[in-house]
mmCIF file of C-alpha atoms in Angstrom:
data_model
loop_
_atom_site.group_PDB
_atom_site.id
_atom_site.type_symbol
_atom_site.label_atom_id
_atom_site.label_comp_id
_atom_site.label_asym_id
_atom_site.label_seq_id
_atom_site.Cartn_x
_atom_site.Cartn_y
_atom_site.Cartn_z
ATOM 1 C CA MET V 196 127.149 109.920 114.618
ATOM 2 C CA ALA V 197 125.264 113.322 114.063
ATOM 3 C CA GLU V 198 121.723 114.634 113.581
ATOM 4 C CA ILE V 199 121.422 116.075 110.472
ATOM 5 C CA ARG V 200 119.029 119.306 109.947
ATOM 6 C CA LEU V 201 118.158 120.945 106.496
ATOM 7 C CA HIS V 202 116.894 124.276 106.911
ATOM 8 C CA GLN V 203 115.374 126.026 104.333
ATOM 9 C CA LEU V 204 117.183 124.227 101.566
ATOM 10 C CA ALA V 205 116.982 124.577 97.954
ATOM 11 C CA HIS V 206 119.137 123.790 94.795
ATOM 12 C CA SER V 207 119.374 125.057 91.301
ATOM 13 C CA TYR V 208 121.999 123.996 88.688
ATOM 14 C CA SER V 209 121.361 127.456 87.021
ATOM 15 C CA ARG V 210 123.387 130.480 88.139
ATOM 16 C CA GLN V 211 120.308 132.310 87.704
ATOM 17 C CA PRO V 212 116.981 130.428 88.056
ATOM 18 C CA ALA V 213 113.922 132.189 86.484
ATOM 19 C CA GLY V 214 111.629 130.299 88.362
ATOM 20 C CA GLU V 215 110.367 127.152 90.070
ATOM 21 C CA GLY V 216 111.331 125.074 87.033
ATOM 22 C CA ASP V 217 114.731 125.835 87.296
ATOM 23 C CA TYR V 218 115.193 124.205 90.895
ATOM 24 C CA ALA V 219 116.143 120.437 91.130
ATOM 25 C CA LEU V 220 115.150 120.864 95.064
ATOM 26 C CA HIS V 221 112.489 123.184 96.282
ATOM 27 C CA GLN V 222 112.692 124.680 99.810
ATOM 28 C CA LEU V 223 112.998 121.657 102.290
ATOM 29 C CA GLU V 224 112.910 121.504 106.291
ATOM 30 C CA HIS V 225 113.764 117.930 107.478
ATOM 31 C CA VAL V 226 115.654 116.109 110.165
ATOM 32 C CA TRP V 227 117.261 112.945 110.379
ATOM 33 C CA GLU V 228 117.842 111.980 114.276
ATOM 34 C CA GLN V 229 121.056 110.773 115.172
ATOM 35 C CA GLY V 230 121.660 106.901 114.964
ATOM 36 C CA GLY V 231 118.627 106.531 112.494
ATOM 37 C CA ALA V 232 118.353 104.334 109.457
ATOM 38 C CA TYR V 233 116.602 106.067 106.592
ATOM 39 C CA ALA V 234 116.055 105.784 103.005
ATOM 40 C CA LEU V 235 115.642 108.300 100.332
ATOM 41 C CA LEU V 236 113.015 106.738 97.784
ATOM 42 C CA GLY V 237 111.948 108.214 94.329
ATOM 43 C CA PRO V 238 112.342 107.782 90.665
ATOM 44 C CA SER V 239 115.028 108.709 88.691
ATOM 45 C CA GLY V 240 115.614 112.762 88.676
ATOM 46 C CA CYS V 241 113.635 113.389 91.779
ATOM 47 C CA GLY V 242 116.358 115.177 93.187
ATOM 48 C CA LYS V 243 117.545 112.424 96.004
ATOM 49 C CA SER V 244 121.170 112.173 94.796
ATOM 50 C CA THR V 245 121.335 116.319 94.756
ATOM 51 C CA LEU V 246 120.233 116.124 98.146
ATOM 52 C CA LEU V 247 122.479 113.538 99.750
ATOM 53 C CA ASN V 248 125.655 115.383 97.328
ATOM 54 C CA ILE V 249 124.799 118.572 99.661
ATOM 55 C CA ILE V 250 124.536 116.803 102.882
ATOM 56 C CA SER V 251 127.777 115.158 101.917
ATOM 57 C CA GLY V 252 129.419 118.568 101.149
ATOM 58 C CA LEU V 253 130.180 117.232 97.548
ATOM 59 C CA LEU V 254 127.504 120.009 96.364
ATOM 60 C CA THR V 255 126.862 123.163 97.805
ATOM 61 C CA PRO V 256 123.377 124.294 97.987
ATOM 62 C CA SER V 257 121.684 127.573 96.340
ATOM 63 C CA HIS V 258 120.038 128.718 99.287
ATOM 64 C CA GLY V 259 119.504 127.332 103.172
ATOM 65 C CA GLN V 260 121.851 125.210 105.370
ATOM 66 C CA VAL V 261 123.014 121.946 106.304
ATOM 67 C CA LEU V 262 123.385 121.189 110.071
ATOM 68 C CA PHE V 263 124.952 118.723 111.920
ATOM 69 C CA ASP V 264 124.122 118.342 115.752
ATOM 70 C CA GLY V 265 123.067 122.229 115.344
ATOM 71 C CA LYS V 266 125.911 123.521 113.419
ATOM 72 C CA SER V 267 126.094 124.425 109.629
ATOM 73 C CA VAL V 268 128.605 122.588 107.738
ATOM 74 C CA ASN V 269 127.605 124.537 104.411
ATOM 75 C CA ASP V 270 131.823 125.653 104.473
ATOM 76 C CA LEU V 271 133.196 122.111 105.448
ATOM 77 C CA SER V 272 134.577 119.783 102.786
ATOM 78 C CA PRO V 273 133.502 116.142 103.109
ATOM 79 C CA GLN V 274 136.613 115.326 105.077
ATOM 80 C CA GLN V 275 135.961 117.856 107.415
ATOM 81 C CA ARG V 276 132.111 116.636 107.723
ATOM 82 C CA ASN V 277 133.706 113.364 108.629
ATOM 83 C CA ILE V 278 130.971 111.943 106.301
ATOM 84 C CA ALA V 279 131.482 108.348 104.386
ATOM 85 C CA GLN V 280 129.686 107.909 101.214
ATOM 86 C CA VAL V 281 129.200 104.920 99.218
ATOM 87 C CA PHE V 282 128.444 105.217 95.444
ATOM 88 C CA GLN V 283 126.788 103.314 93.042
ATOM 89 C CA PHE V 284 129.476 101.828 91.148
ATOM 90 C CA PRO V 285 132.299 100.471 94.223
ATOM 91 C CA VAL V 286 135.340 102.555 94.775
ATOM 92 C CA VAL V 287 138.276 100.626 95.685
ATOM 93 C CA TYR V 288 142.025 100.802 95.096
ATOM 94 C CA ASP V 289 142.540 97.801 92.676
ATOM 95 C CA THR V 290 146.199 97.488 93.291
ATOM 96 C CA MET V 291 145.989 97.357 96.907
ATOM 97 C CA THR V 292 144.922 94.244 98.856
ATOM 98 C CA VAL V 293 141.566 94.182 100.660
ATOM 99 C CA PHE V 294 143.302 95.065 104.211
ATOM 100 C CA ASP V 295 144.994 97.898 102.805
ATOM 101 C CA ASN V 296 141.934 99.317 101.026
ATOM 102 C CA LEU V 297 140.180 98.818 104.822
ATOM 103 C CA ALA V 298 143.504 100.137 106.612
ATOM 104 C CA PHE V 299 143.793 103.383 104.181
ATOM 105 C CA PRO V 300 141.663 105.755 106.144
ATOM 106 C CA LEU V 301 142.889 104.804 109.439
ATOM 107 C CA ARG V 302 146.355 105.104 108.142
ATOM 108 C CA ASN V 303 145.626 108.518 106.805
ATOM 109 C CA GLN V 304 144.474 109.757 110.475
ATOM 110 C CA GLY V 305 147.786 108.270 111.862
ATOM 111 C CA LEU V 306 146.836 105.586 114.086
ATOM 112 C CA ASP V 307 149.466 102.935 114.962
ATOM 113 C CA GLU V 308 149.425 99.767 113.044
ATOM 114 C CA GLY V 309 148.102 97.808 115.948
ATOM 115 C CA ARG V 310 145.183 99.635 116.265
ATOM 116 C CA VAL V 311 144.727 99.612 112.746
ATOM 117 C CA ARG V 312 144.978 95.615 112.319
ATOM 118 C CA THR V 313 142.447 95.309 115.146
ATOM 119 C CA ARG V 314 140.026 97.576 113.566
ATOM 120 C CA VAL V 315 140.375 96.263 110.124
ATOM 121 C CA GLU V 316 139.958 92.691 111.360
ATOM 122 C CA GLU V 317 136.822 93.624 113.383
ATOM 123 C CA ILE V 318 135.298 95.433 110.341
ATOM 124 C CA ALA V 319 136.249 92.564 107.525
ATOM 125 C CA GLU V 320 134.415 89.984 110.127
ATOM 126 C CA VAL V 321 131.138 91.816 110.088
ATOM 127 C CA LEU V 322 131.356 92.015 106.203
ATOM 128 C CA ASP V 323 132.194 88.539 105.615
ATOM 129 C CA LEU V 324 135.711 89.594 103.948
ATOM 130 C CA GLY V 325 137.953 87.968 106.609
ATOM 131 C CA ALA V 326 139.076 85.381 104.066
ATOM 132 C CA LEU V 327 139.687 87.884 101.528
ATOM 133 C CA LEU V 328 142.243 90.268 103.373
ATOM 134 C CA LYS V 329 145.147 89.418 101.544
ATOM 135 C CA LYS V 330 143.693 89.484 98.128
ATOM 136 C CA LYS V 331 144.264 92.112 95.350
ATOM 137 C CA ALA V 332 140.934 94.443 95.001
ATOM 138 C CA ARG V 333 141.167 94.031 91.103
ATOM 139 C CA ASN V 334 140.491 90.250 91.524
ATOM 140 C CA LEU V 335 137.345 90.771 93.890
ATOM 141 C CA SER V 336 133.694 90.418 92.565
ATOM 142 C CA ALA V 337 131.503 93.224 92.030
ATOM 143 C CA ASP V 338 129.701 92.453 95.607
ATOM 144 C CA GLU V 339 132.943 91.927 97.324
ATOM 145 C CA LYS V 340 133.954 95.193 95.791
ATOM 146 C CA GLN V 341 131.156 96.796 97.058
ATOM 147 C CA LYS V 342 131.638 95.228 100.424
ATOM 148 C CA VAL V 343 134.919 96.947 100.701
ATOM 149 C CA SER V 344 133.835 100.038 99.854
ATOM 150 C CA MET V 345 131.480 99.799 102.673
ATOM 151 C CA GLY V 346 134.108 99.015 105.016
ATOM 152 C CA ARG V 347 136.508 101.789 104.184
ATOM 153 C CA GLY V 348 133.341 103.819 105.425
ATOM 154 C CA LEU V 349 132.707 101.673 108.606
ATOM 155 C CA VAL V 350 136.081 101.138 109.588
ATOM 156 C CA ARG V 351 136.499 104.776 110.930
ATOM 157 C CA ASP V 352 134.908 105.209 114.423
ATOM 158 C CA ASP V 353 134.496 108.987 114.109
ATOM 159 C CA VAL V 354 132.265 109.360 111.154
ATOM 160 C CA SER V 355 129.240 111.602 111.560
ATOM 161 C CA ALA V 356 126.787 109.360 109.163
ATOM 162 C CA ILE V 357 127.259 106.968 106.241
ATOM 163 C CA LEU V 358 125.486 107.741 103.090
ATOM 164 C CA PHE V 359 124.589 105.145 100.545
ATOM 165 C CA ASP V 360 123.653 106.507 96.666
ATOM 166 C CA GLU V 361 122.117 103.294 95.160
ATOM 167 C CA PRO V 362 124.834 100.805 96.121
ATOM 168 C CA LEU V 363 123.316 97.664 95.057
ATOM 169 C CA THR V 364 122.423 98.646 91.255
ATOM 170 C CA VAL V 365 125.584 96.902 90.242
ATOM 171 C CA ILE V 366 125.245 93.571 92.316
ATOM 172 C CA ASP V 367 123.617 90.475 90.921
ATOM 173 C CA PRO V 368 119.646 90.132 91.884
ATOM 174 C CA HIS V 369 120.293 86.661 94.072
ATOM 175 C CA LEU V 370 123.239 88.384 96.267
ATOM 176 C CA LYS V 371 121.209 91.760 96.764
ATOM 177 C CA TRP V 372 119.142 90.422 99.622
ATOM 178 C CA LYS V 373 122.591 89.056 101.387
ATOM 179 C CA LEU V 374 123.710 92.718 101.194
ATOM 180 C CA ARG V 375 120.636 94.400 102.355
ATOM 181 C CA ARG V 376 120.456 92.352 105.422
ATOM 182 C CA LYS V 377 124.203 92.958 105.742
ATOM 183 C CA LEU V 378 123.699 96.390 106.039
ATOM 184 C CA LYS V 379 120.398 95.956 108.641
ATOM 185 C CA GLN V 380 122.966 93.938 110.606
ATOM 186 C CA ILE V 381 125.615 96.750 110.816
ATOM 187 C CA HIS V 382 123.449 99.522 111.547
ATOM 188 C CA GLU V 383 121.928 97.578 114.607
ATOM 189 C CA GLN V 384 125.576 96.744 115.333
ATOM 190 C CA PHE V 385 126.878 100.190 115.372
ATOM 191 C CA ASN V 386 124.184 102.579 115.623
ATOM 192 C CA ILE V 387 125.480 104.635 112.944
ATOM 193 C CA THR V 388 123.119 107.453 111.096
ATOM 194 C CA MET V 389 122.202 105.945 107.471
ATOM 195 C CA ILE V 390 120.892 107.521 104.914
ATOM 196 C CA TYR V 391 120.268 105.220 101.993
ATOM 197 C CA VAL V 392 119.142 106.463 98.149
ATOM 198 C CA THR V 393 117.283 104.336 95.997
ATOM 199 C CA HIS V 394 114.689 103.867 93.663
ATOM 200 C CA ASP V 395 113.589 100.330 94.749
ATOM 201 C CA GLN V 396 110.824 100.431 97.337
ATOM 202 C CA LEU V 397 111.827 96.888 98.656
ATOM 203 C CA GLU V 398 115.355 98.040 99.321
ATOM 204 C CA ALA V 399 114.121 101.044 101.002
ATOM 205 C CA SER V 400 111.634 99.395 103.439
ATOM 206 C CA THR V 401 113.786 96.242 104.012
ATOM 207 C CA PHE V 402 116.723 98.710 105.132
ATOM 208 C CA ALA V 403 115.119 102.066 106.453
ATOM 209 C CA ASP V 404 113.234 102.509 109.811
ATOM 210 C CA LYS V 405 111.731 105.441 108.182
ATOM 211 C CA ILE V 406 111.709 106.291 104.449
ATOM 212 C CA ALA V 407 111.466 109.886 102.842
ATOM 213 C CA VAL V 408 109.646 109.543 99.568
ATOM 214 C CA MET V 409 110.868 112.200 97.188
ATOM 215 C CA HIS V 410 108.709 113.740 94.166
ATOM 216 C CA GLY V 411 109.645 116.678 91.936
ATOM 217 C CA GLY V 412 112.371 117.971 94.312
ATOM 218 C CA ARG V 413 110.120 117.826 97.301
ATOM 219 C CA ILE V 414 110.093 115.427 100.172
ATOM 220 C CA VAL V 415 106.229 114.792 99.868
ATOM 221 C CA GLN V 416 106.061 112.033 103.086
ATOM 222 C CA PHE V 417 108.360 110.956 105.827
ATOM 223 C CA GLY V 418 107.503 107.676 107.545
ATOM 224 C CA THR V 419 107.514 104.375 108.223
ATOM 225 C CA PRO V 420 107.073 101.629 105.461
ATOM 226 C CA ARG V 421 103.617 100.774 106.994
ATOM 227 C CA GLU V 422 102.584 104.226 107.235
ATOM 228 C CA LEU V 423 103.524 105.031 103.448
ATOM 229 C CA PHE V 424 101.738 102.032 102.493
ATOM 230 C CA GLU V 425 98.617 102.245 104.613
ATOM 231 C CA ARG V 426 98.121 105.851 104.884
ATOM 232 C CA PRO V 427 99.699 107.478 101.678
ATOM 233 C CA ARG V 428 99.655 111.298 102.236
ATOM 234 C CA HIS V 429 100.187 112.330 98.338
ATOM 235 C CA THR V 430 98.904 110.254 95.696
ATOM 236 C CA PHE V 431 102.469 109.923 94.157
ATOM 237 C CA VAL V 432 103.467 107.809 97.299
ATOM 238 C CA GLY V 433 100.421 105.845 96.851
ATOM 239 C CA TYR V 434 101.170 105.389 93.348
ATOM 240 C CA PHE V 435 104.721 104.553 93.702
ATOM 241 C CA ILE V 436 104.635 102.510 96.642
ATOM 242 C CA GLY V 437 102.936 99.187 96.222
ATOM 243 C CA SER V 438 102.855 96.080 93.679
ATOM 244 C CA PRO V 439 100.859 97.300 91.851
ATOM 245 C CA GLY V 440 100.428 101.165 93.136
ATOM 246 C CA MET V 441 97.263 102.381 94.635
ATOM 247 C CA ASN V 442 94.292 102.653 92.898
ATOM 248 C CA LEU V 443 93.422 106.409 92.224
ATOM 249 C CA ILE V 444 89.937 107.507 90.922
ATOM 250 C CA ASP V 445 88.780 110.998 89.606
ATOM 251 C CA VAL V 446 85.406 111.689 91.619
ATOM 252 C CA ARG V 447 83.157 114.579 92.335
ATOM 253 C CA ALA V 448 81.422 116.225 95.554
ATOM 254 C CA ASP V 449 78.119 114.528 95.976
ATOM 255 C CA ALA V 450 75.383 114.666 98.384
ATOM 256 C CA GLY V 451 76.754 112.926 101.429
ATOM 257 C CA GLY V 452 79.908 111.971 99.774
ATOM 258 C CA VAL V 453 81.524 111.516 96.444
ATOM 259 C CA ALA V 454 80.515 109.740 93.261
ATOM 260 C CA PHE V 455 82.259 108.333 90.001
ATOM 261 C CA GLY V 456 80.083 107.317 87.155
ATOM 262 C CA ASP V 457 76.746 105.381 88.867
ATOM 263 C CA VAL V 458 78.656 104.882 91.740
ATOM 264 C CA HIS V 459 78.279 106.900 95.186
ATOM 265 C CA LEU V 460 80.766 106.522 97.853
ATOM 266 C CA ALA V 461 79.249 107.850 101.357
ATOM 267 C CA LEU V 462 81.801 109.657 103.890
ATOM 268 C CA PRO V 463 82.183 109.635 107.321
ATOM 269 C CA ASP V 464 80.628 113.120 109.141
ATOM 270 C CA GLY V 465 84.168 114.341 110.146
ATOM 271 C CA LEU V 466 85.450 113.845 106.277
ATOM 272 C CA ARG V 467 82.233 115.158 105.027
ATOM 273 C CA GLU V 468 82.800 118.292 107.084
ATOM 274 C CA ARG V 469 86.231 118.644 106.185
ATOM 275 C CA LEU V 470 85.406 118.552 102.467
ATOM 276 C CA ALA V 471 82.568 121.075 102.364
ATOM 277 C CA ALA V 472 84.854 123.410 104.281
ATOM 278 C CA THR V 473 87.788 122.887 101.691
ATOM 279 C CA ASN V 474 88.201 124.855 98.409
ATOM 280 C CA ALA V 475 88.249 121.524 96.392
ATOM 281 C CA GLY V 476 90.137 121.274 93.509
ATOM 282 C CA ARG V 477 90.582 117.820 91.576
ATOM 283 C CA LEU V 478 89.487 115.283 94.116
ATOM 284 C CA GLN V 479 90.340 111.776 94.133
ATOM 285 C CA VAL V 480 89.958 108.419 96.161
ATOM 286 C CA GLY V 481 92.374 106.269 96.482
ATOM 287 C CA ILE V 482 92.568 102.581 97.660
ATOM 288 C CA ARG V 483 95.181 99.600 97.551
ATOM 289 C CA PRO V 484 94.495 96.582 95.337
ATOM 290 C CA GLU V 485 94.918 94.560 98.498
ATOM 291 C CA PHE V 486 91.869 96.196 100.253
ATOM 292 C CA VAL V 487 89.606 95.791 97.283
ATOM 293 C CA GLN V 488 87.068 93.004 98.249
ATOM 294 C CA MET V 489 85.932 90.733 95.420
ATOM 295 C CA TRP V 490 83.484 87.891 95.058
ATOM 296 C CA ASP V 491 81.337 86.211 92.503
ATOM 297 C CA ALA V 492 78.068 86.701 94.808
ATOM 298 C CA PRO V 493 76.497 90.129 96.347
ATOM 299 C CA PHE V 494 77.413 90.864 99.697
ATOM 300 C CA ASP V 495 76.445 93.916 101.988
ATOM 301 C CA GLY V 496 77.461 97.056 100.285
ATOM 302 C CA ALA V 497 78.677 95.335 97.395
ATOM 303 C CA LEU V 498 78.896 97.062 93.710
ATOM 304 C CA PRO V 499 78.585 95.036 90.451
ATOM 305 C CA ALA V 500 81.727 95.240 88.385
ATOM 306 C CA SER V 501 82.902 93.535 85.085
ATOM 307 C CA VAL V 502 86.392 91.675 85.066
ATOM 308 C CA LEU V 503 88.651 93.088 82.386
ATOM 309 C CA ASP V 504 91.674 90.773 83.135
ATOM 310 C CA VAL V 505 93.378 88.274 85.207
ATOM 311 C CA GLU V 506 97.249 88.466 85.734
ATOM 312 C CA ASP V 507 98.333 85.521 87.744
ATOM 313 C CA LEU V 508 101.820 86.129 89.442
ATOM 314 C CA GLY V 509 102.422 82.779 91.147
ATOM 315 C CA THR V 510 101.495 83.573 94.808
ATOM 316 C CA TYR V 511 98.926 86.067 93.817
ATOM 317 C CA ARG V 512 96.717 87.485 91.213
ATOM 318 C CA ILE V 513 96.287 90.953 89.960
ATOM 319 C CA VAL V 514 92.334 91.568 88.559
ATOM 320 C CA THR V 515 91.590 94.375 86.576
ATOM 321 C CA LEU V 516 87.751 95.388 86.919
ATOM 322 C CA VAL V 517 85.232 97.803 85.553
ATOM 323 C CA LEU V 518 83.457 99.508 88.322
ATOM 324 C CA GLY V 519 81.288 102.654 87.310
ATOM 325 C CA GLY V 520 83.117 103.067 83.884
ATOM 326 C CA VAL V 521 86.517 103.312 85.935
ATOM 327 C CA SER V 522 89.312 100.736 85.753
ATOM 328 C CA LEU V 523 90.160 99.382 89.051
ATOM 329 C CA LYS V 524 92.906 96.780 90.394
ATOM 330 C CA ALA V 525 92.093 94.029 92.912
ATOM 331 C CA ARG V 526 94.935 92.049 94.612
ATOM 332 C CA LEU V 527 94.004 88.502 95.614
ATOM 333 C CA ALA V 528 95.531 85.663 97.060
ATOM 334 C CA GLU V 529 96.787 82.863 94.365
ATOM 335 C CA ASP V 530 93.820 80.434 96.132
ATOM 336 C CA ARG V 531 90.966 82.996 95.689
ATOM 337 C CA PRO V 532 88.755 81.762 92.938
ATOM 338 C CA VAL V 533 88.176 84.479 90.166
ATOM 339 C CA PRO V 534 84.752 85.035 88.425
ATOM 340 C CA ALA V 535 84.902 84.856 84.808
ATOM 341 C CA ALA V 536 83.200 88.161 83.537
ATOM 342 C CA HIS V 537 81.106 89.562 86.706
ATOM 343 C CA ALA V 538 82.136 90.503 90.093
ATOM 344 C CA TRP V 539 80.689 91.767 93.289
ATOM 345 C CA VAL V 540 83.164 94.197 94.747
ATOM 346 C CA GLY V 541 83.498 96.098 97.911
ATOM 347 C CA LEU V 542 85.448 99.152 98.723
ATOM 348 C CA PRO V 543 85.981 99.410 102.627
ATOM 349 C CA MET V 544 85.675 102.968 103.915
ATOM 350 C CA GLN V 545 88.750 102.377 106.333
ATOM 351 C CA TRP V 546 90.731 102.074 103.685
ATOM 352 C CA LEU V 547 89.226 104.319 101.103
ATOM 353 C CA LEU V 548 91.196 107.628 101.262
ATOM 354 C CA LEU V 549 90.159 111.013 100.035
ATOM 355 C CA TYR V 550 92.700 113.487 98.174
ATOM 356 C CA VAL V 551 92.431 117.093 97.315
ATOM 357 C CA ASP V 552 94.855 118.291 94.499
ATOM 358 C CA ASP V 553 96.934 115.206 95.363
ATOM 359 C CA VAL V 554 97.272 116.055 98.980
ATOM 360 C CA LEU V 555 95.475 113.583 101.763
ATOM 361 C CA LEU V 556 92.428 115.049 103.228
ATOM 362 C CA GLU V 557 91.918 114.514 107.080
ATOM 363 C CA ALA V 558 88.665 114.144 108.711
ATOM 364 C CA VAL V 559 87.511 116.920 111.536
ATOM 365 C CA PRO V 560 89.076 115.719 114.599
#
């Protein structure tokens, strides 16, 4: 197990990058603590697989260092780094049995057969592969092959970290939840540093204790699933996480707060002071659809809105509203009545976030 630190790390696939646009990864400073379960979350092309391959040693960064427990590993091969990597498509030796696939890394280390058998059987039990040990790998299903691939990383007790690159992409949806839970169980049992790359927020939040959200070659926020949901520090995090994502509304500074259309939103003193002292660019307010209040009758602080559309998704409804000339979504429980044409809407201040040029503006302490 290892602490993994990125120091001034950047990478370009161009031999002579002419500017920021030529970089897949922009300068990063980041730490994954020893024994943690982490996710790298973001859309295709954001740089997450590039970053994972740099950590594993499959790719050499253009700038900066990767440090394991404070020591640079830039010049070390993946084998020398003691990294196990599980890829999107299972990597197994089809002509070997499951037992021999799991034993392969240990035999390469020269372990005696007694220790090999003990360790293989231990890992096979954890991954529910015990009944398949004598079976040829070519006869396995996709999820069984992926478990074998995971097992080859787990079977060694000297690995610094296990890296997962979209490991459940080829797995049938009804089996994904089983493997996600199995990975979590493995982490709890072995306390290995794990970094899991995915574009799926559900996979990230059910596996990881902390998630690094990537956008445009940068880590824009690192936090717990709850922190990312309740207090996204970048508009991309608000948009990318959630179903649907955060409502983001362009606003203008106004006396005592901000406004859009004919709607005025008062700001707390501390936030208003911070806004006044900021060289404001683009201003936006954000609020999760879950936190938008909606009723068919006026209530304290309510604003009149029109109901544009209702999408029934079984356990909840997504209501699209028009407020102050702006489209807004509310997420309601399935048993909540939805007004036919007009509604009264509340935007609770404790859940209303203010962004300047996409970055969360914090109140004066």
